[in-house]
mmCIF file of C-alpha atoms in Angstrom:
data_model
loop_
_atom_site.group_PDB
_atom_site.id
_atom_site.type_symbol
_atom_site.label_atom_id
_atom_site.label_comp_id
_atom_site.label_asym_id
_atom_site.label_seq_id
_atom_site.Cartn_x
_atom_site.Cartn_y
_atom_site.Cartn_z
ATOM 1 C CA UNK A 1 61.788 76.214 117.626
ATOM 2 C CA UNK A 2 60.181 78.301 120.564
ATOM 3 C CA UNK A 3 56.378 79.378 120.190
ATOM 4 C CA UNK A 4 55.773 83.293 118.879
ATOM 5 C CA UNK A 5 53.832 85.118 121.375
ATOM 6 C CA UNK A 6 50.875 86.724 119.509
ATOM 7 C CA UNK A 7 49.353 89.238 121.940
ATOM 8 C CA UNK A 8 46.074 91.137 120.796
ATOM 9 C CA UNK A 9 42.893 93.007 122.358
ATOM 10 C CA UNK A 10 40.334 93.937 121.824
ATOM 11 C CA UNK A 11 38.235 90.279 121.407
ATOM 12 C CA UNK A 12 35.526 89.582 118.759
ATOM 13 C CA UNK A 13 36.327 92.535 116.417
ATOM 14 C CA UNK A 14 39.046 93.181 113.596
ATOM 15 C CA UNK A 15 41.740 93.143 115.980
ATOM 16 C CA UNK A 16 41.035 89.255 117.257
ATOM 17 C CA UNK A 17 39.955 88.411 113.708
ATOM 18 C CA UNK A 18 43.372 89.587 112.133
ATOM 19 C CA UNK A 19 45.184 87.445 115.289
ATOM 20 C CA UNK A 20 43.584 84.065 114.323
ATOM 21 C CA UNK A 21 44.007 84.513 110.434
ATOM 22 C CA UNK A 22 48.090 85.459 111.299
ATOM 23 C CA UNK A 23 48.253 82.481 113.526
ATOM 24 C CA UNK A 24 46.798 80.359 110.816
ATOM 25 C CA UNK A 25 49.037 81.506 108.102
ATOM 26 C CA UNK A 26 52.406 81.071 110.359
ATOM 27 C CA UNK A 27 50.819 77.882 111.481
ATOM 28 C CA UNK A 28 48.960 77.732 114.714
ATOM 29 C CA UNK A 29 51.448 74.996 116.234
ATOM 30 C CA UNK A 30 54.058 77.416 116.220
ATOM 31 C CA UNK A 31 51.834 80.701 117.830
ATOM 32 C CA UNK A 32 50.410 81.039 121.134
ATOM 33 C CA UNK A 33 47.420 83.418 120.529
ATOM 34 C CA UNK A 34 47.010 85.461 124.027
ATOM 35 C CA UNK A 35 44.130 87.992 124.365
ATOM 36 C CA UNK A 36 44.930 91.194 126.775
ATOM 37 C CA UNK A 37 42.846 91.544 129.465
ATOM 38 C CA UNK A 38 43.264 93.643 132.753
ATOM 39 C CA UNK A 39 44.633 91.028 134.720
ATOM 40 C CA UNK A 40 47.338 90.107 131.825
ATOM 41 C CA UNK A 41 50.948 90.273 134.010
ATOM 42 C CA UNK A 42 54.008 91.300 131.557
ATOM 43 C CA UNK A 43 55.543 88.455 132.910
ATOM 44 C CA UNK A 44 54.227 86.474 130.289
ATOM 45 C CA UNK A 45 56.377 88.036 128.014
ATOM 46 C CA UNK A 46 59.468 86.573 129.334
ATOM 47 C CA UNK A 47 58.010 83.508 127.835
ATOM 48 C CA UNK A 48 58.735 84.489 124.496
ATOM 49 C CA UNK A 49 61.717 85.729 122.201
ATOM 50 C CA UNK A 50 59.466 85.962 118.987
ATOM 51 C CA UNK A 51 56.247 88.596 119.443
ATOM 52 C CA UNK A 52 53.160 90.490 117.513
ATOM 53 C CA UNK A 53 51.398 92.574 118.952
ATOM 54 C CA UNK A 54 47.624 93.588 117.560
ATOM 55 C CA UNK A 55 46.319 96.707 118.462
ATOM 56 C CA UNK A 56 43.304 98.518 117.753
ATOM 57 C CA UNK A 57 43.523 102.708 117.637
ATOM 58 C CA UNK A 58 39.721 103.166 117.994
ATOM 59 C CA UNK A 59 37.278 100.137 119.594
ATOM 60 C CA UNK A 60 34.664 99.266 121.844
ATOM 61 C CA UNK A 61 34.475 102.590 123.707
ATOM 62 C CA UNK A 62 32.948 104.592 120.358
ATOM 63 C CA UNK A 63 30.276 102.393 120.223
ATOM 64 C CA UNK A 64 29.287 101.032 123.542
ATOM 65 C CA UNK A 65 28.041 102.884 126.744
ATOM 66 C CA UNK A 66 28.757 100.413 129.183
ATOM 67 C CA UNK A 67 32.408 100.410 128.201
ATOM 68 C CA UNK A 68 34.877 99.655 130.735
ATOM 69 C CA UNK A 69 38.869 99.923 130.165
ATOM 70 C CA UNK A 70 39.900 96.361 128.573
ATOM 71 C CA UNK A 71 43.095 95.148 127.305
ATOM 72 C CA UNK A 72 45.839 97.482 126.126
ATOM 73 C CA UNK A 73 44.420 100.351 127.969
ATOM 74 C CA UNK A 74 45.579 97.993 131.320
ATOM 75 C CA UNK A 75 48.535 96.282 129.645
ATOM 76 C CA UNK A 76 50.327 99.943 127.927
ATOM 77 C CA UNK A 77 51.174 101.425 131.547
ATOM 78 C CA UNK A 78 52.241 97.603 132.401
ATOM 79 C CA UNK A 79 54.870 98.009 129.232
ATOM 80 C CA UNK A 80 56.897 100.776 131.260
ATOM 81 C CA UNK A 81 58.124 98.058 133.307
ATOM 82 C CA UNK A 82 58.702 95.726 130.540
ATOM 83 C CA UNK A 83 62.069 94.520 129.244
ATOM 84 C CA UNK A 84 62.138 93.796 125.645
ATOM 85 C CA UNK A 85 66.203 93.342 125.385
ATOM 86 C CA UNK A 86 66.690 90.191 122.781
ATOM 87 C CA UNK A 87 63.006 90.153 121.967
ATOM 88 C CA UNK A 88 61.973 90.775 118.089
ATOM 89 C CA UNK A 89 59.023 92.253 117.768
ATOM 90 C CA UNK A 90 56.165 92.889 114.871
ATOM 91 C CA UNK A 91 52.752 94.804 115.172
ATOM 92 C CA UNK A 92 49.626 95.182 113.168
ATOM 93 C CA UNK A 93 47.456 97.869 114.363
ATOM 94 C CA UNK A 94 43.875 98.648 112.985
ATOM 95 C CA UNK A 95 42.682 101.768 112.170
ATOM 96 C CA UNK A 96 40.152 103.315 109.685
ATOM 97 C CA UNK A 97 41.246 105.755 107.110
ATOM 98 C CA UNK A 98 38.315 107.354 106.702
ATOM 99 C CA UNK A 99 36.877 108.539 109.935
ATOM 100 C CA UNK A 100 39.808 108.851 111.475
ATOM 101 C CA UNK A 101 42.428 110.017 109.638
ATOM 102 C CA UNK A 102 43.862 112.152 111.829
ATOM 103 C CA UNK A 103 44.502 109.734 114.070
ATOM 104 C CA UNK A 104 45.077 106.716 111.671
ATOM 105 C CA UNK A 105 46.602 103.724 113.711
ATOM 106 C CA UNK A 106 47.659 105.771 116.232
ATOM 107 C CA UNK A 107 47.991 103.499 118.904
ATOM 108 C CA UNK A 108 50.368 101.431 116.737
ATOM 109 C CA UNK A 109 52.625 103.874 117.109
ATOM 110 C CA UNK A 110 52.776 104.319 120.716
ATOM 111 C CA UNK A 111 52.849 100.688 121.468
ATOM 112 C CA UNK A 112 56.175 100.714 118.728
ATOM 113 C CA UNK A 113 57.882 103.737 120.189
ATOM 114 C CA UNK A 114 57.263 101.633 123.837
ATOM 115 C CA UNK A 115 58.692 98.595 122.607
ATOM 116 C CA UNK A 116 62.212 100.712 121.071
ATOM 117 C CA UNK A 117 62.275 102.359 124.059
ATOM 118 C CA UNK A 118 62.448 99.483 125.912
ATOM 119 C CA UNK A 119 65.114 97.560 123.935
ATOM 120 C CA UNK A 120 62.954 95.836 121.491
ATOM 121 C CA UNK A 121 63.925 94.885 117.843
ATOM 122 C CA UNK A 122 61.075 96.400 115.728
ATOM 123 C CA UNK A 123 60.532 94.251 112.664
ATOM 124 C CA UNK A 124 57.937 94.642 109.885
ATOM 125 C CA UNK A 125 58.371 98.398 108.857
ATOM 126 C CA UNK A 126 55.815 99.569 106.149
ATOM 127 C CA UNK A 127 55.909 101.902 103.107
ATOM 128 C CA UNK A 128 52.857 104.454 104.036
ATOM 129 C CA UNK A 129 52.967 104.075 99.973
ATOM 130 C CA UNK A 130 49.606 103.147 98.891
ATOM 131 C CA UNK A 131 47.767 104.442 102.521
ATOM 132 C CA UNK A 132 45.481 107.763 102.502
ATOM 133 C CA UNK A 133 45.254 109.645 106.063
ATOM 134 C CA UNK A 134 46.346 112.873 107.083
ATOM 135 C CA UNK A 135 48.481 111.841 110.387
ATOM 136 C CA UNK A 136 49.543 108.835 112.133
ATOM 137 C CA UNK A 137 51.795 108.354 114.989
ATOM 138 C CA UNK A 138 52.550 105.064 113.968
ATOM 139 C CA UNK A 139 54.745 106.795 111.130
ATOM 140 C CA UNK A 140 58.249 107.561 110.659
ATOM 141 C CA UNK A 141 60.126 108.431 107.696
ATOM 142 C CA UNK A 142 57.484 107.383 105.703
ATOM 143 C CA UNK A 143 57.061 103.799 107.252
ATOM 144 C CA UNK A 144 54.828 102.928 109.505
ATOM 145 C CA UNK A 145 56.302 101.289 112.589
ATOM 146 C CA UNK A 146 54.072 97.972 111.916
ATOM 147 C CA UNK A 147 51.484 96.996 109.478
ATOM 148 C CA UNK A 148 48.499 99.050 109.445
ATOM 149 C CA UNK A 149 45.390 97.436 107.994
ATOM 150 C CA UNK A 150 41.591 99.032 107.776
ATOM 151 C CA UNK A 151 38.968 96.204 107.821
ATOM 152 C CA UNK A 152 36.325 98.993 108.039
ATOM 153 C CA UNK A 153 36.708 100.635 104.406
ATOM 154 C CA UNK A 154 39.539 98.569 102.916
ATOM 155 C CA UNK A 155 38.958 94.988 103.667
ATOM 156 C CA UNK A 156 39.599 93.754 100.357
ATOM 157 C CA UNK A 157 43.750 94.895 100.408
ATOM 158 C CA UNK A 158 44.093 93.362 103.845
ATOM 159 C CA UNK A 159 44.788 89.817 102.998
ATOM 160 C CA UNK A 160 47.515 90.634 100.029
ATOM 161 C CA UNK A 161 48.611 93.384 102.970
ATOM 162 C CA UNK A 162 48.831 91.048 105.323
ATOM 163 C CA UNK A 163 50.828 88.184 103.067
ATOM 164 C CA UNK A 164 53.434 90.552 102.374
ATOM 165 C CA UNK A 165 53.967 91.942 105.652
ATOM 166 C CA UNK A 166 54.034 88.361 106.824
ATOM 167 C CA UNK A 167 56.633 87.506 104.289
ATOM 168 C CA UNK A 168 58.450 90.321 105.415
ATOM 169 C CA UNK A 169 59.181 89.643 108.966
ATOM 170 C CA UNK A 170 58.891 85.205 108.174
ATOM 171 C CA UNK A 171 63.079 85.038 108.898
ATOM 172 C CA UNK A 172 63.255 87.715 111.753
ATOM 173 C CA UNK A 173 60.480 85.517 113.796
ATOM 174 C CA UNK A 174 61.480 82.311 112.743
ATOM 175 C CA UNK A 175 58.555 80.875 111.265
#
């Protein structure tokens, strides 16, 4: 059995937290845990047949000043060269309900639109039953394109969340 490809940013928040606790879960013999930075080729992907991808809608750059670009902000414009025929692919994206929930997991969306439009097999569609925001790109016809999860006002759902999501997508990713 090849290795699932577990590709997150941003590091030592929600994001990376929710990366190691999946890897755990699925066993982390049998995922490859790979933080996005700037110099993060898509080549790598070509590595793997099996993917998740954790995003963050909001991070680092609402808090901190000194922020520089890190991560998906580099790797996104890297996807439009990407090639995701034969590859099946689950995201989580974070997001918080509260104050922002206009935008609630918004990036999720766009990285899941990127990987359809690039031939990817989305797995891991979920009710928006249960969820309170007022828009979301990450949503169509009432699913969201991945698993949305709010560690900032709703950390106590995300582990049974997170189970049944992982249940969900356990014979489309082989693990």
């Amino acid at each position: 059995m090849s290795k699932i490809g577990l590709f997150y940013a941003p590091a030592k928040g929600s994001t990376e937290k929710i990366a190691k606790k999946i890897a755990e879960k699925i066993g982390n013999d049998k995922v490859d845990l790979i933080l996005v930075e700037e110099n993060t080729n898509i080549d790598v992907l070509k590595s793997y047949e099996k993917i998740i991808f954790g995003i963050s809608t909001v991070g680092r750059e609402n808090w901190d000043a000194e922020y520089k670009k890190i991560g998906w902000d580099f790797f996104l414009q890297k996807l439009d060269n990407a090639d995701f025929s034969g590859k099946t692919i689950a995201i989580y994206g974070m997001g918080n309900h509260i104050l922002y929930a206009d935008y609630f997991v918004d990036a999720m969306g766009e990285l899941g639109q990127k990987v359809l439009e690039k031939g990817g097999k989305l797995v891991g569609y979920v009710s928006a039953e249960g969820y309170e925001f007022n828009h979301s790109k990450a949503l169509i016809n009432d699913k969201f394109l991945g698993l949305p999860l709010d560690e900032d006002t709703q950390e106590e759902l995300t582990e049974e969340r997170l189970d049944k999501w992982l249940n969900s997508i356990k014979t489309e990713l082989g693990f």
